[in-house]
Tab-separated table of C-alpha atoms and ligand atoms in Angstrom:
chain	number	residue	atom	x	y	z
A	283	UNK	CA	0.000	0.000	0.000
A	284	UNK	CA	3.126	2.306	0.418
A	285	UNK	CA	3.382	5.118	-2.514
A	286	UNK	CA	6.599	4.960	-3.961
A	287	UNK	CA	8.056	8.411	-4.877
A	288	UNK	CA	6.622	12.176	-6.842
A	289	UNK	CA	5.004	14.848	-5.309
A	290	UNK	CA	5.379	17.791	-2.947
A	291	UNK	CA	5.669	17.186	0.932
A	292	UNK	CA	2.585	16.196	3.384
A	293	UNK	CA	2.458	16.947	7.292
A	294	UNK	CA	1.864	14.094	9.646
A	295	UNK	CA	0.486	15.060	12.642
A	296	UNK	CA	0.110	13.081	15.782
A	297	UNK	CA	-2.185	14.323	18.321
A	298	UNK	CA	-1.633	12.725	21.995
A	299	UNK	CA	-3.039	13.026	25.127
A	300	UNK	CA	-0.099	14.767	26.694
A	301	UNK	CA	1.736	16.198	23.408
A	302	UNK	CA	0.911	17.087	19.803
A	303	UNK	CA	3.124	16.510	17.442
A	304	UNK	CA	3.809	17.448	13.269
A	305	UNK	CA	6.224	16.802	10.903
A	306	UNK	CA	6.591	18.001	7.275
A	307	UNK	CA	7.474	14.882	5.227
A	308	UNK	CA	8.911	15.063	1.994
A	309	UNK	CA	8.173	12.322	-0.827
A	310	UNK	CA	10.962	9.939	0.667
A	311	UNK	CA	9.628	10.168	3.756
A	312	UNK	CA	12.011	12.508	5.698
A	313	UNK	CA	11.460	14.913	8.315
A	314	UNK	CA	12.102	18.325	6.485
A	315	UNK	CA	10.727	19.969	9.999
A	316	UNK	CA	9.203	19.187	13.501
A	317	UNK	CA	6.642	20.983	15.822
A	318	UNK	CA	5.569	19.869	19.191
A	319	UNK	CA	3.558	21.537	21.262
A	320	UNK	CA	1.610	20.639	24.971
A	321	UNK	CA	-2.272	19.235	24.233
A	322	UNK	CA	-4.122	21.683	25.889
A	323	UNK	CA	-6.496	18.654	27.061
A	324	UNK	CA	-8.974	20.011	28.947
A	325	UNK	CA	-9.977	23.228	26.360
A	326	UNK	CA	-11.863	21.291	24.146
A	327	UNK	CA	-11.896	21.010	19.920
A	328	UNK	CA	-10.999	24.569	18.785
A	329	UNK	CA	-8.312	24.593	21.404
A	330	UNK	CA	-6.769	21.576	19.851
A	331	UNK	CA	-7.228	22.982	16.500
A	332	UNK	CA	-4.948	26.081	17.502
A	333	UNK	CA	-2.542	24.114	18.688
A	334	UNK	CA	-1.897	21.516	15.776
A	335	UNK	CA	-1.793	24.778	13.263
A	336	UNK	CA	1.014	25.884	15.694
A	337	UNK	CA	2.621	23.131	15.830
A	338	UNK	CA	1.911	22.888	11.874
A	339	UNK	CA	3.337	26.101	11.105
A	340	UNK	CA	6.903	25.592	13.830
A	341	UNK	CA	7.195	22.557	11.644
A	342	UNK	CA	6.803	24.114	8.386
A	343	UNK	CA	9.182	27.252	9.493
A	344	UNK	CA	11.864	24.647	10.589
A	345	UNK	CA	11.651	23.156	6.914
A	346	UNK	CA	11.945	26.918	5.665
A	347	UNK	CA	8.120	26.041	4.011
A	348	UNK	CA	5.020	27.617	3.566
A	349	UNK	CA	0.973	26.659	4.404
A	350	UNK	CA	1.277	26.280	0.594
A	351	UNK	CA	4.056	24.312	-0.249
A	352	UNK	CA	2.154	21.222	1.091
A	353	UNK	CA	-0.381	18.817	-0.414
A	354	UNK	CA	-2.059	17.097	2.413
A	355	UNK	CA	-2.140	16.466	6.115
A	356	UNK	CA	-2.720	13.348	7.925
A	357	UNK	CA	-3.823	13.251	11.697
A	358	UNK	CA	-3.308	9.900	14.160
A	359	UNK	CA	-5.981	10.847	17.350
A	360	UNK	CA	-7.416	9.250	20.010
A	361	UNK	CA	-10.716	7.521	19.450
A	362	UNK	CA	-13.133	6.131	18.523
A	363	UNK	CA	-13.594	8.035	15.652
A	364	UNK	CA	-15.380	8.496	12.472
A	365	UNK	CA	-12.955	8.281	9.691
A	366	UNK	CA	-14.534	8.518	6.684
A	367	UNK	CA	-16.257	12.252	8.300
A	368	UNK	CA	-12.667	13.447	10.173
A	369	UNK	CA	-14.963	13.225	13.346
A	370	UNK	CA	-13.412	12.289	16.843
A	371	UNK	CA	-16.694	10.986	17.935
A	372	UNK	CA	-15.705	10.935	21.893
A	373	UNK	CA	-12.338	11.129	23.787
A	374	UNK	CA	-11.998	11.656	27.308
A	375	UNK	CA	-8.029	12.153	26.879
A	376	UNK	CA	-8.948	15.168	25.012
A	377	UNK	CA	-11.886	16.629	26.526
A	378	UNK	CA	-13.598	16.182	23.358
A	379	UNK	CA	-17.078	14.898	21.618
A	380	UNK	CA	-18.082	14.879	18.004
A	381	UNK	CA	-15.778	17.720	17.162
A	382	UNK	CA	-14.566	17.685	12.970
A	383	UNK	CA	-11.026	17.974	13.160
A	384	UNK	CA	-10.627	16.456	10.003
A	385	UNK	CA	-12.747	19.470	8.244
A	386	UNK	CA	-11.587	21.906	10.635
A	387	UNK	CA	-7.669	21.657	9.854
A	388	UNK	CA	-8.567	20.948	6.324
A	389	UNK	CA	-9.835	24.167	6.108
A	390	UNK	CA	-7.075	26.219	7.941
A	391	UNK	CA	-4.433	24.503	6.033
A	392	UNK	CA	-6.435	24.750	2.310
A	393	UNK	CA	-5.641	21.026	2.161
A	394	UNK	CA	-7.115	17.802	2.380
A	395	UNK	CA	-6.985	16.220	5.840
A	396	UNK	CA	-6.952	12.445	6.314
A	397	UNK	CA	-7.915	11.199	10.518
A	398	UNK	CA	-7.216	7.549	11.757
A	399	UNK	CA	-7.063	6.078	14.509
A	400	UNK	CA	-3.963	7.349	16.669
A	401	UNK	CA	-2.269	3.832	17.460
A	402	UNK	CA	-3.195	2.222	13.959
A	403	UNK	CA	-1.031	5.326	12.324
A	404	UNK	CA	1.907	4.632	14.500
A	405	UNK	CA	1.384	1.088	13.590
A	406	UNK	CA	0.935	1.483	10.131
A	407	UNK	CA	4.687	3.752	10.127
A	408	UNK	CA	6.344	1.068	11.865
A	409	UNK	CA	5.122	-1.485	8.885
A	410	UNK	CA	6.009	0.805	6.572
A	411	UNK	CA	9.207	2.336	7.388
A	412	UNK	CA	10.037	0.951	11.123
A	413	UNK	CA	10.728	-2.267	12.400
A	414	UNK	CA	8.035	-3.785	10.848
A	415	UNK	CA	9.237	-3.383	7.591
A	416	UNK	CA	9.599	-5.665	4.572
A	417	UNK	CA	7.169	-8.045	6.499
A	418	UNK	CA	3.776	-8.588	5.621
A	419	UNK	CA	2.648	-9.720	8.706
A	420	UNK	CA	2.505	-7.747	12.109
A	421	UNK	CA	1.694	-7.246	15.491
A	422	UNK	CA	1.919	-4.019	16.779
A	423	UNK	CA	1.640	-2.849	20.621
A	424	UNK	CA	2.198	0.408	21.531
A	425	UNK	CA	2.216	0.447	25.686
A	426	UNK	CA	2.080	4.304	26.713
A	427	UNK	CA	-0.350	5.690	28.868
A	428	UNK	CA	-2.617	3.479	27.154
A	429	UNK	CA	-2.342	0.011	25.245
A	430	UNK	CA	-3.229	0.188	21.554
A	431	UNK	CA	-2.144	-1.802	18.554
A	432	UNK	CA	-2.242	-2.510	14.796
A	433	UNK	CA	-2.430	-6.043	13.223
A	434	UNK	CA	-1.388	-5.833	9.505
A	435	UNK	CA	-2.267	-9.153	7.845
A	436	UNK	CA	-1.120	-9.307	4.038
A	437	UNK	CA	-0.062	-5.745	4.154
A	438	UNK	CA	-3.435	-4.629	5.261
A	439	UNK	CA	-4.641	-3.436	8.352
A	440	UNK	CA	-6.934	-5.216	10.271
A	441	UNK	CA	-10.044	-2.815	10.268
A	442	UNK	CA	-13.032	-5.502	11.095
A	443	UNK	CA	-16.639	-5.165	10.276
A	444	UNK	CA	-16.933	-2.034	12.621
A	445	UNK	CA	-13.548	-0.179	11.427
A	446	UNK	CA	-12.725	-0.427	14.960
A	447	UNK	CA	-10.683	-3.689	14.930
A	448	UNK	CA	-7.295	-3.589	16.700
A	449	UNK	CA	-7.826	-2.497	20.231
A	450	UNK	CA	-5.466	-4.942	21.642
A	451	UNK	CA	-5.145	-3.011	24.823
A	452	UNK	CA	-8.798	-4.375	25.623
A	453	UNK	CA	-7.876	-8.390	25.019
A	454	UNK	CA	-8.841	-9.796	28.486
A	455	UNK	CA	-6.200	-11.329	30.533
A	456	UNK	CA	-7.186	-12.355	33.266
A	457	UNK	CA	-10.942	-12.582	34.059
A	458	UNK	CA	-12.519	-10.335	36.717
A	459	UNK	CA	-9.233	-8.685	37.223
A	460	UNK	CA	-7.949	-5.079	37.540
A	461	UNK	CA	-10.927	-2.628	36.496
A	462	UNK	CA	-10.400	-0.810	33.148
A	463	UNK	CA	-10.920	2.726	31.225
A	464	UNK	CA	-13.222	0.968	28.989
A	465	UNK	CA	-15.594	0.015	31.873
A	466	UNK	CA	-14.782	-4.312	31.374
A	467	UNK	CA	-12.305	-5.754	33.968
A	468	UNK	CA	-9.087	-7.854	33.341
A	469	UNK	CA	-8.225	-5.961	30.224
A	470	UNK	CA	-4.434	-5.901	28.890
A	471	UNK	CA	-4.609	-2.181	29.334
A	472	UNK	CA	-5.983	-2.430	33.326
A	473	UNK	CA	-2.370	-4.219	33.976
A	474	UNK	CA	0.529	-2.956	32.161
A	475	UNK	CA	-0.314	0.432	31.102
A	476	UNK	CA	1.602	3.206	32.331
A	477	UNK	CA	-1.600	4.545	34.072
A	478	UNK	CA	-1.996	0.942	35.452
A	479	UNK	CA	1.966	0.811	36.899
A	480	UNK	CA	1.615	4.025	38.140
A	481	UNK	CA	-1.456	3.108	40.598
A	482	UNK	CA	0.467	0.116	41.769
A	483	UNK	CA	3.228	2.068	42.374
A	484	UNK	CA	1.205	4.476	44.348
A	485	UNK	CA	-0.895	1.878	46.244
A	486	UNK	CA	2.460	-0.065	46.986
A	487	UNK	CA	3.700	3.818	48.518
A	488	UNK	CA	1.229	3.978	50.743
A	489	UNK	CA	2.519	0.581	52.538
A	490	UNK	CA	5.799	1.433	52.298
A	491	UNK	CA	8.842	3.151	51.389
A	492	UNK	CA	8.519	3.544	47.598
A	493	UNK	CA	10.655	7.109	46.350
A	494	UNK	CA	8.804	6.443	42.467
A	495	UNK	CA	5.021	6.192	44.622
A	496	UNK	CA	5.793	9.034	46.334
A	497	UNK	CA	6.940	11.144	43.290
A	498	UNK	CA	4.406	10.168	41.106
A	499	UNK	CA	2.056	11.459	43.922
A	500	UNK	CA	3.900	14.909	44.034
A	501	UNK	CA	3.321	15.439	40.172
A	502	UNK	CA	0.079	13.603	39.545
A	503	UNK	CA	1.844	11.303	36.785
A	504	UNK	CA	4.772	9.030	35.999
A	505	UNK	CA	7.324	9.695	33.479
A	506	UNK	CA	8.469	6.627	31.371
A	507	UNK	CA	11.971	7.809	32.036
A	508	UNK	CA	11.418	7.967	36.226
A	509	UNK	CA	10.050	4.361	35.747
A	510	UNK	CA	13.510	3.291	34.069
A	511	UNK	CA	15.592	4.823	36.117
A	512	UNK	CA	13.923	3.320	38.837
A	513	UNK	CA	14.265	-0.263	37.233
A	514	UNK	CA	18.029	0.715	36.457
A	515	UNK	CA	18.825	1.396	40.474
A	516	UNK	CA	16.875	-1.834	41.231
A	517	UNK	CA	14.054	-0.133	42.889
A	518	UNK	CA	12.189	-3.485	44.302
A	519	UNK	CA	8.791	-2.203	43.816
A	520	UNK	CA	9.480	-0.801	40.399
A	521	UNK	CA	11.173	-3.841	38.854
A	522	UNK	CA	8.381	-6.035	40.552
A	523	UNK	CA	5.746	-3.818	38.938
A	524	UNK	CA	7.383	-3.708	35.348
A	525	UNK	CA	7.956	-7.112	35.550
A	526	UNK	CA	4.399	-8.055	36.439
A	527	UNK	CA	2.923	-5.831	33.539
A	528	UNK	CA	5.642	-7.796	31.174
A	529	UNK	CA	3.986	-11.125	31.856
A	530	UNK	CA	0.441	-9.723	30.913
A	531	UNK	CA	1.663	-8.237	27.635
A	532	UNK	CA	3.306	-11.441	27.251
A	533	UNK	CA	0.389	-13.432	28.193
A	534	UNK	CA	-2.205	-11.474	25.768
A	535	UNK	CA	0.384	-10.732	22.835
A	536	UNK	CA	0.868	-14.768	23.282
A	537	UNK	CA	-2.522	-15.345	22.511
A	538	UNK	CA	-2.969	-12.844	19.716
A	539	UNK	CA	0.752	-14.952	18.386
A	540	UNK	CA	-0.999	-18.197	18.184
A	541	UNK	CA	-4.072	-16.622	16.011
A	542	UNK	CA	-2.835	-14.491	13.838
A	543	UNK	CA	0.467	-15.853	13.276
A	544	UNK	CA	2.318	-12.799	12.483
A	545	UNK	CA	6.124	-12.785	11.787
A	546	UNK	CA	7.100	-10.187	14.011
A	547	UNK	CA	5.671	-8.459	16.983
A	548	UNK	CA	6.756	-4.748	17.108
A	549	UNK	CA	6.463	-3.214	20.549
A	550	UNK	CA	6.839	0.409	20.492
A	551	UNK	CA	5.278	3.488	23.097
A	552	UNK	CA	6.785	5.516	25.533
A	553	UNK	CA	7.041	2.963	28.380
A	554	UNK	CA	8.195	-0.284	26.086
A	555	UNK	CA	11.063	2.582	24.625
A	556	UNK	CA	12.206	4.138	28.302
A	557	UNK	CA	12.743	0.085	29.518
A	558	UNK	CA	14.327	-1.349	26.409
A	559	UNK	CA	15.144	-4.087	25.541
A	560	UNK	CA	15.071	-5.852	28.952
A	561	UNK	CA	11.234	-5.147	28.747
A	562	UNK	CA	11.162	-6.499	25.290
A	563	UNK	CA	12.702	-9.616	26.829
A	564	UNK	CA	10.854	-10.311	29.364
A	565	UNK	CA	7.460	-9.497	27.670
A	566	UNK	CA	8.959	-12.355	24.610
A	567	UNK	CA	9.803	-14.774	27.494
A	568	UNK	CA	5.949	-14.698	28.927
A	569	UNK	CA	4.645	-14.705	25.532
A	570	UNK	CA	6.397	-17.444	24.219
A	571	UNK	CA	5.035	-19.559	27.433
A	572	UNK	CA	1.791	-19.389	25.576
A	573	UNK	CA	2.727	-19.517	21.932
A	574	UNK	CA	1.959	-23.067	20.813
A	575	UNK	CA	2.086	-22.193	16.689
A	576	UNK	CA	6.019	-21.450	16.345
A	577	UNK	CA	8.065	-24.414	17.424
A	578	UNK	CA	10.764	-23.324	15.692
A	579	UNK	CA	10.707	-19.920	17.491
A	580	UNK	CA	10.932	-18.216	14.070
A	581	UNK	CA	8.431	-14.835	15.329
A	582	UNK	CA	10.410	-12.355	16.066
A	583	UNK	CA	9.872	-9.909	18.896
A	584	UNK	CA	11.075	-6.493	18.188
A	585	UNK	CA	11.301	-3.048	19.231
A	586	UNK	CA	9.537	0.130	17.273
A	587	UNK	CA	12.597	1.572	15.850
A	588	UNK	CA	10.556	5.298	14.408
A	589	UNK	CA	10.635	6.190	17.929
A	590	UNK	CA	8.062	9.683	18.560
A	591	UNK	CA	8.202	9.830	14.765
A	592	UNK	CA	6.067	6.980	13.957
A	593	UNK	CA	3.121	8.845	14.730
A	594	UNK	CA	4.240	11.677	12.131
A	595	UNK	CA	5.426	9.413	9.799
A	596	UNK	CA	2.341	6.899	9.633
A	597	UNK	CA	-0.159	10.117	9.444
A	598	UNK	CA	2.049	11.388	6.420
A	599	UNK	CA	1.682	7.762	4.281
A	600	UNK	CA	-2.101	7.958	5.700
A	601	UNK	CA	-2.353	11.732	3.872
A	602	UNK	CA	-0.119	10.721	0.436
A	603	UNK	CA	-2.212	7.459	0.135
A	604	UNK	CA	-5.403	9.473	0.112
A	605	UNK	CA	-3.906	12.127	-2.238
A	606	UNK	CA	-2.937	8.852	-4.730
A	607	UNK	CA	-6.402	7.505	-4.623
A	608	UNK	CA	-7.342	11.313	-5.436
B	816	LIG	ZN1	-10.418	-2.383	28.594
């Protein structure tokens, strides 16, 4: 499905709970120029809008480019989300319901805007032009502050009858366990999320000594980065915790292994890339407890290698595929 060469550059943006993101791409898929901004989450739509065109327009300057030098822009957001309208129907990340952004941008920028899913884009650039590429066949995970994930199959996404296929963050692991976002229990996402570590971490503070519990209580979040430093110094409660949410990635990625069959599982997001490839390892190790379909241990388990540019770079293919189809 990749386009192959021609045509001016697109911007890729990639619109985040906590940051926004855009990049100007040119035709062989480089980063002529980056903007990144803070997602003013709680202001609603046209708050968001402002701050994608500002984050447009950094990334455009930084290229030493105009609004009119580009062709198209592609957006990864939050869901769920009505694609075919550029509508984020509902997203409590964002403080937002049924808002156009899609339309909206399209007509600040005088171009045509292309929305998908947030985690399917950053999926879809790791197939492309990350480590899932030259395979036809992939699992993505992205573990951030959320879980969310892309299966390509053939070289195609895996969209379902819905268009909402893919949400691997919400594969049950363990029945009636943890409580999760989405309202179900025992979800993936209720165990090894960042938001998920860092209420275990806090919970474990309040029984004792934990510095990371504490800290995350003093600024109402946890960095990816304070988590790995954490695991680096051997923190007990830290390592237990990032262990623990290893084996449930392991155990549901496992499972997803033995039906889809993939050859490579790409595990990217800001959590998976702070812990590295120790994560990766131990998150292979659980899986492959459960993987009955590759005796030969041929899947590969990899990390996303586009790093906060997959998001970018999967919204740009997103915007030059729709501007081939015309
Ligand atoms: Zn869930």
């Amino acid at each position: 499905m990749a386009v192959q060469g021609g045509g001016p550059p697109v911007i890729g943006v990639d619109l985040g709970g906590t940051k926004i993101m855009a990049g100007v791409v040119a035709d062989d898929n480089q980063v002529l120029g980056r903007g990144k901004r803070n997602t003013p989450a709680k202001e609603g739509g046209p708050a968001i809008l402002k701050t994608i065109l500002e984050c447009v327009d950094e990334a455009l300057d930084r290229a030493g480019l105009g609004r009119g030098d580009v062709a198209a822009a592609g957006v990864g957001s939050p869901g769920p989300l009505d694609v075919d309208a550029g509508v984020i129907l509902y997203s409590a990340n964002l403080s937002v319901k049924n808002y156009p952004i899609g339309p909206e941008l399209s007509a600040a920028l005088g171009v045509p805007v292309r929305v998908n899913n947030d985690v399917r884009v950053g999926g879809y650039g790791e197939y492309v032009l990350g480590a899932g590429r030259g395979y036809g066949d992939v699992i993505a995970a992205f573990v951030g502050t959320g879980i969310g994930g892309c299966l390509i199959q053939n070289g195609r996404i895996v969209t379902g009858a819905t268009n909402n296929a893919g949400e691997i963050g919400h594969i049950v692991v363990k029945a009636g366990g943890a409580r999760c976002g989405c309202g179900s229990k025992g979800c993936m996402e209720a165990f090894a999320s960042k938001t998920a570590i860092a209420n275990r971490l806090v919970k474990a503070s309040k029984k004792r000594s934990c510095p990371l519990g504490e800290k995350i209580l003093r600024k109402g979040r946890l960095k990816s980065g304070d988590l790995a430093q954490a695991v680096r110094e051997k923190d007990p409660i830290a390592v237990r915790e990032v262990e623990r949410a290893a084996f449930y990635l392991g155990v549901g990625l496992g499972g997803l292994v033995n039906v889809f069959g993939p050859q490579i599982v790409v595990i990217g997001g800001g959590v998976a890339l702070a812990l590295g490839q120790p994560f990766l390892d131990l998150i292979a190790e659980s899986a492959r407890q459960q993987i009955i379909t590759d005796p030969g241990k041929v899947i590969k388990f990899a990390l996303a290698s586009l790093g906060d540019d997959a998001g970018v770079l999967g919204a740009s293919l997103f915007a030059r595929e729709m501007l081939a189809r015309g």
